[in-house]
Amino acid sequence: MRRSTPKKRHATLADIAASAGVTPMTVSRVVNGNGYVSAETREKVLHAVSALNYRRNGLARGLKRQRTDTIGLVLGDIANPFAAELARAVREVMSAEGYNVFICVSEHSAREDIAAFDSLADHRVDGVIVATRANKLGNDRLAELIEGGIPVVLIGRDFRHPQADLIAADNLRGGYDATAHLISLGHKNIGFIGVTPTSGVGLRRYHGYLEAMREHGLKADERSIVGRAGGGDQWPGYSTEAMGYEGMKKLLSLRRRPTAVFARNDFTAVGAMSAAKEAGLRIPQDLAIVGYDDVPLAAHTSPPLTTVRQPTREQGRVAAEALVRRMGSAETPAREERVMPCELVVRASTVAE
Amino acid sequence: MRRSTPKKRHATLADIAASAGVTPMTVSRVVNGNGYVSAETREKVLHAVSALNYRRNGLARGLKRQRTDTIGLVLGDIANPFAAELARAVREVMSAEGYNVFICVSEHSAREDIAAFDSLADHRVDGVIVATRANKLGNDRLAELIEGGIPVVLIGRDFRHPQADLIAADNLRGGYDATAHLISLGHKNIGFIGVTPTSGVGLRRYHGYLEAMREHGLKADERSIVGRAGGGDQWPGYSTEAMGYEGMKKLLSLRRRPTAVFARNDFTAVGAMSAAKEAGLRIPQDLAIVGYDDVPLAAHTSPPLTTVRQPTREQGRVAAEALVRRMGSAETPAREERVMPCELVVRASTVAE
DNA sequence: CCTTCCCCGGTTAACGTTAACAGAAGTTGC
DNA sequence: GCAACTTCTGTTAACGTTAACCGGGGAAGG
């Protein structure tokens, strides 16, 4: 038998007050645990609270108190272990400080970026941590929010604003180190998977790659740099095994195929490995591969993947602490920037054991 | 030079109204695009809006309107491609319906589960989709919320409530099929990685495994069932390569080691593969492995992983649609349950090519 | 006994928005 | 010419909470 029940309205302070024979103010004191209330009154109130299944209204509360004890975290891609780790670190700090964390996902689209900012701003979160990639429209809206008075901290988003802190890993250096590592192994023809040369602006690790090639007198052949086709949105923004797989296939079809490949991240690297093995190449003897991020998976590929570890947890922690500071101060503090070092992790995908 | 700027207060309707020489109500009409406003007045108002960088206060608005056009999505583990895909599907439907989605992460802890529910309830979201694993405390709080009138839809959470819909994949059948597949290949000694036999209650795919073994007259040896050590929280809830790796090591040390393994999910399977290869075993000749979820990675392991695909996107979509229906109806509709079929995907980790 | 301080609880007035209603001016229809 | 309707704007009163203030009763201290 299927039945519908009429919808209930939420109990309010006034309902509890009436039921307990006190004023709403007294109930407020009880549920918030501040002010003086006699044990007897508290008892009565708590009884009514649980009898009526009362939950305080955060909207009214936030409106009155002018704060919500909530922050927003904007992520580009939730499927990414990097984002997950970041979120975990942010949450740890914020929980300890008494804040809730609401996560919004932008899927790496400027439009969704803006939608996320707006929706968080509308809800009057006390602050926002933004960890999505930079884009013009998003930056503009972000500037508006910041100038409107919302504390903002950026993680790895290439956007400077005098009133927002920026935390980032040193991806330029990481990309440089990864490439230099391959060069030191004797590789001269090194490919890059994960960005189209014409639109790779802003991808730091790609620029690190270019810099290392140039500094060592090597040519970064445009044909050895592959990424999403036509700059379109064929792949969901960040990174996929599919992108690495397709990219590698393209590289393998070149007349002078690279002897080493630097992939923009570990998943792309895994896809590339898969394509290489399918073509009968041995790793690292026939082809050396480097990834980026050191996701848990990287230690368990075969062979295990050489990669660049970024201090994910630390970035999250530092960003959260910066935001707490920013939210706590009556003035808007001046901008701070922290660039944190990455670390090359050498495994068997570049150096045979 | 470092400088602090004094914090700004947000402009309100009244500020705009004063600046444009109209009443707040008129401004409200302009920013919400309803009611009649002359073109001339609208122009004046919009001018003031952008000049003062006005953003409407969602708290006040929500308080007055008794709705926030926002829903909450509670996930257990954000690092998981399954969760990511789910979130994407939910967001797609919800965006189209005009709702924002705020995501909360519980890290598979009952306490965080409750914290997430409370924080969403406090913010008076219009509805909640819960995709975390069941636990007693969380279920109890969830029941309170539901009975308090918040529309709730569950995804894959083993908890029945007469006023909440439940969407789930048929993990029992999936686990059965995976195991039956191994049995049909001639395996008799089949291990399971990802659950401790004593506390594996509620993990459907594990029960599917047990059922298949029993039905085919095979014994599921307790020593061949491995999971987190001591039921503690050594691994972050869900699944990791590390768990699969350690679990496999344990299985390999048995006197009668299994010839096939069913892992609770793909990441666990990858870890297991890594340990098996390290021990010099060939897959699938010496050891067959099946995973679960069919994450993008699964097609790119070596060998590619046999796994069970669940209709992730569909679950998200169906759940979102159910929630929309639930939020839209004046009555609280009766419970609906949808169990969606899984599909065995055979690859080279069980059957050599 | 009088001051001072601590408890305990009530009263008032917002916080920023919008639903509901009211009214004025112009327009249409017959 | 008058009713009925449309267009525009303003007024009022919440939505549910809490900061700030007020006051009475009792205990403590001189």
PDB file of N, CA, C and O in Angstrom, chain A residues 101-130:
ATOM      1  N   VAL A 101      32.288  22.891   5.422  1.00  0.00           N
ATOM      2  CA  VAL A 101      32.820  23.092   4.080  1.00  0.00           C
ATOM      3  C   VAL A 101      31.801  22.595   3.057  1.00  0.00           C
ATOM      4  O   VAL A 101      31.374  21.443   3.116  1.00  0.00           O
ATOM      5  N   PHE A 102      31.406  23.476   2.157  1.00  0.00           N
ATOM      6  CA  PHE A 102      30.570  23.066   1.035  1.00  0.00           C
ATOM      7  C   PHE A 102      31.432  23.070  -0.220  1.00  0.00           C
ATOM      8  O   PHE A 102      32.141  24.025  -0.483  1.00  0.00           O
ATOM      9  N   ILE A 103      31.343  21.988  -0.961  1.00  0.00           N
ATOM     10  CA  ILE A 103      32.156  21.869  -2.163  1.00  0.00           C
ATOM     11  C   ILE A 103      31.302  22.121  -3.396  1.00  0.00           C
ATOM     12  O   ILE A 103      30.186  21.618  -3.494  1.00  0.00           O
ATOM     13  N   CYS A 104      31.818  22.913  -4.300  1.00  0.00           N
ATOM     14  CA  CYS A 104      31.174  23.085  -5.602  1.00  0.00           C
ATOM     15  C   CYS A 104      32.137  22.612  -6.682  1.00  0.00           C
ATOM     16  O   CYS A 104      33.340  22.782  -6.564  1.00  0.00           O
ATOM     17  N   VAL A 105      31.600  22.026  -7.726  1.00  0.00           N
ATOM     18  CA  VAL A 105      32.437  21.492  -8.793  1.00  0.00           C
ATOM     19  C   VAL A 105      32.162  22.246 -10.076  1.00  0.00           C
ATOM     20  O   VAL A 105      31.013  22.466 -10.448  1.00  0.00           O
ATOM     21  N   SER A 106      33.209  22.641 -10.750  1.00  0.00           N
ATOM     22  CA  SER A 106      33.021  23.463 -11.955  1.00  0.00           C
ATOM     23  C   SER A 106      33.229  22.691 -13.241  1.00  0.00           C
ATOM     24  O   SER A 106      32.989  23.226 -14.319  1.00  0.00           O
ATOM     25  N   GLU A 107      33.717  21.452 -13.138  1.00  0.00           N
ATOM     26  CA  GLU A 107      33.993  20.684 -14.353  1.00  0.00           C
ATOM     27  C   GLU A 107      34.879  21.469 -15.307  1.00  0.00           C
ATOM     28  O   GLU A 107      34.796  21.305 -16.514  1.00  0.00           O
ATOM     29  N   HIS A 108      35.712  22.318 -14.777  1.00  0.00           N
ATOM     30  CA  HIS A 108      36.660  23.068 -15.597  1.00  0.00           C
ATOM     31  C   HIS A 108      35.986  23.944 -16.635  1.00  0.00           C
ATOM     32  O   HIS A 108      36.540  24.201 -17.690  1.00  0.00           O
ATOM     33  N   SER A 109      34.788  24.394 -16.348  1.00  0.00           N
ATOM     34  CA  SER A 109      34.140  25.291 -17.300  1.00  0.00           C
ATOM     35  C   SER A 109      33.990  26.659 -16.655  1.00  0.00           C
ATOM     36  O   SER A 109      33.675  26.785 -15.472  1.00  0.00           O
ATOM     37  N   ALA A 110      34.247  27.680 -17.437  1.00  0.00           N
ATOM     38  CA  ALA A 110      34.182  29.047 -16.901  1.00  0.00           C
ATOM     39  C   ALA A 110      32.773  29.351 -16.413  1.00  0.00           C
ATOM     40  O   ALA A 110      32.578  29.976 -15.371  1.00  0.00           O
ATOM     41  N   ARG A 111      31.802  28.873 -17.144  1.00  0.00           N
ATOM     42  CA  ARG A 111      30.427  29.146 -16.785  1.00  0.00           C
ATOM     43  C   ARG A 111      30.086  28.527 -15.427  1.00  0.00           C
ATOM     44  O   ARG A 111      29.488  29.158 -14.566  1.00  0.00           O
ATOM     45  N   GLU A 112      30.526  27.293 -15.243  1.00  0.00           N
ATOM     46  CA  GLU A 112      30.240  26.609 -13.980  1.00  0.00           C
ATOM     47  C   GLU A 112      31.062  27.223 -12.850  1.00  0.00           C
ATOM     48  O   GLU A 112      30.641  27.235 -11.690  1.00  0.00           O
ATOM     49  N   ASP A 113      32.229  27.677 -13.190  1.00  0.00           N
ATOM     50  CA  ASP A 113      33.054  28.393 -12.232  1.00  0.00           C
ATOM     51  C   ASP A 113      32.247  29.546 -11.647  1.00  0.00           C
ATOM     52  O   ASP A 113      32.093  29.689 -10.433  1.00  0.00           O
ATOM     53  N   ILE A 114      31.727  30.342 -12.537  1.00  0.00           N
ATOM     54  CA  ILE A 114      30.975  31.519 -12.132  1.00  0.00           C
ATOM     55  C   ILE A 114      29.728  31.127 -11.351  1.00  0.00           C
ATOM     56  O   ILE A 114      29.392  31.728 -10.329  1.00  0.00           O
ATOM     57  N   ALA A 115      29.062  30.097 -11.833  1.00  0.00           N
ATOM     58  CA  ALA A 115      27.862  29.636 -11.129  1.00  0.00           C
ATOM     59  C   ALA A 115      28.206  29.239  -9.703  1.00  0.00           C
ATOM     60  O   ALA A 115      27.469  29.535  -8.761  1.00  0.00           O
ATOM     61  N   ALA A 116      29.346  28.583  -9.551  1.00  0.00           N
ATOM     62  CA  ALA A 116      29.755  28.160  -8.209  1.00  0.00           C
ATOM     63  C   ALA A 116      30.040  29.376  -7.333  1.00  0.00           C
ATOM     64  O   ALA A 116      29.586  29.448  -6.186  1.00  0.00           O
ATOM     65  N   PHE A 117      30.785  30.325  -7.856  1.00  0.00           N
ATOM     66  CA  PHE A 117      31.094  31.524  -7.082  1.00  0.00           C
ATOM     67  C   PHE A 117      29.808  32.201  -6.641  1.00  0.00           C
ATOM     68  O   PHE A 117      29.630  32.568  -5.478  1.00  0.00           O
ATOM     69  N   ASP A 118      28.914  32.375  -7.594  1.00  0.00           N
ATOM     70  CA  ASP A 118      27.679  33.087  -7.303  1.00  0.00           C
ATOM     71  C   ASP A 118      26.865  32.367  -6.247  1.00  0.00           C
ATOM     72  O   ASP A 118      26.337  32.997  -5.323  1.00  0.00           O
ATOM     73  N   SER A 119      26.791  31.056  -6.414  1.00  0.00           N
ATOM     74  CA  SER A 119      25.924  30.349  -5.488  1.00  0.00           C
ATOM     75  C   SER A 119      26.517  30.378  -4.085  1.00  0.00           C
ATOM     76  O   SER A 119      25.803  30.517  -3.091  1.00  0.00           O
ATOM     77  N   LEU A 120      27.825  30.315  -3.986  1.00  0.00           N
ATOM     78  CA  LEU A 120      28.451  30.420  -2.668  1.00  0.00           C
ATOM     79  C   LEU A 120      28.286  31.829  -2.100  1.00  0.00           C
ATOM     80  O   LEU A 120      27.985  32.008  -0.919  1.00  0.00           O
ATOM     81  N   ALA A 121      28.475  32.809  -2.959  1.00  0.00           N
ATOM     82  CA  ALA A 121      28.341  34.198  -2.498  1.00  0.00           C
ATOM     83  C   ALA A 121      26.909  34.459  -2.034  1.00  0.00           C
ATOM     84  O   ALA A 121      26.679  35.089  -1.005  1.00  0.00           O
ATOM     85  N   ASP A 122      25.955  33.965  -2.795  1.00  0.00           N
ATOM     86  CA  ASP A 122      24.557  34.143  -2.425  1.00  0.00           C
ATOM     87  C   ASP A 122      24.272  33.551  -1.052  1.00  0.00           C
ATOM     88  O   ASP A 122      23.505  34.103  -0.277  1.00  0.00           O
ATOM     89  N   HIS A 123      24.890  32.414  -0.804  1.00  0.00           N
ATOM     90  CA  HIS A 123      24.644  31.760   0.478  1.00  0.00           C
ATOM     91  C   HIS A 123      25.452  32.397   1.599  1.00  0.00           C
ATOM     92  O   HIS A 123      25.446  31.907   2.714  1.00  0.00           O
ATOM     93  N   ARG A 124      26.163  33.425   1.270  1.00  0.00           N
ATOM     94  CA  ARG A 124      26.909  34.178   2.263  1.00  0.00           C
ATOM     95  C   ARG A 124      27.867  33.305   3.068  1.00  0.00           C
ATOM     96  O   ARG A 124      27.908  33.384   4.306  1.00  0.00           O
ATOM     97  N   VAL A 125      28.598  32.449   2.355  1.00  0.00           N
ATOM     98  CA  VAL A 125      29.658  31.728   3.059  1.00  0.00           C
ATOM     99  C   VAL A 125      30.656  32.749   3.585  1.00  0.00           C
ATOM    100  O   VAL A 125      30.761  33.854   3.066  1.00  0.00           O
ATOM    101  N   ASP A 126      31.373  32.347   4.619  1.00  0.00           N
ATOM    102  CA  ASP A 126      32.295  33.298   5.243  1.00  0.00           C
ATOM    103  C   ASP A 126      33.593  33.453   4.460  1.00  0.00           C
ATOM    104  O   ASP A 126      34.350  34.399   4.702  1.00  0.00           O
ATOM    105  N   GLY A 127      33.831  32.516   3.556  1.00  0.00           N
ATOM    106  CA  GLY A 127      35.043  32.609   2.754  1.00  0.00           C
ATOM    107  C   GLY A 127      35.043  31.533   1.682  1.00  0.00           C
ATOM    108  O   GLY A 127      34.245  30.606   1.737  1.00  0.00           O
ATOM    109  N   VAL A 128      35.927  31.669   0.713  1.00  0.00           N
ATOM    110  CA  VAL A 128      35.958  30.721  -0.392  1.00  0.00           C
ATOM    111  C   VAL A 128      37.403  30.338  -0.722  1.00  0.00           C
ATOM    112  O   VAL A 128      38.289  31.196  -0.753  1.00  0.00           O
ATOM    113  N   ILE A 129      37.612  29.052  -0.929  1.00  0.00           N
ATOM    114  CA  ILE A 129      38.889  28.586  -1.457  1.00  0.00           C
ATOM    115  C   ILE A 129      38.656  28.111  -2.882  1.00  0.00           C
ATOM    116  O   ILE A 129      37.772  27.291  -3.128  1.00  0.00           O
ATOM    117  N   VAL A 130      39.410  28.654  -3.800  1.00  0.00           N
ATOM    118  CA  VAL A 130      39.207  28.347  -5.208  1.00  0.00           C
ATOM    119  C   VAL A 130      40.394  27.554  -5.743  1.00  0.00           C
ATOM    120  O   VAL A 130      41.526  28.013  -5.671  1.00  0.00           O
TER     121      VAL A 130
END
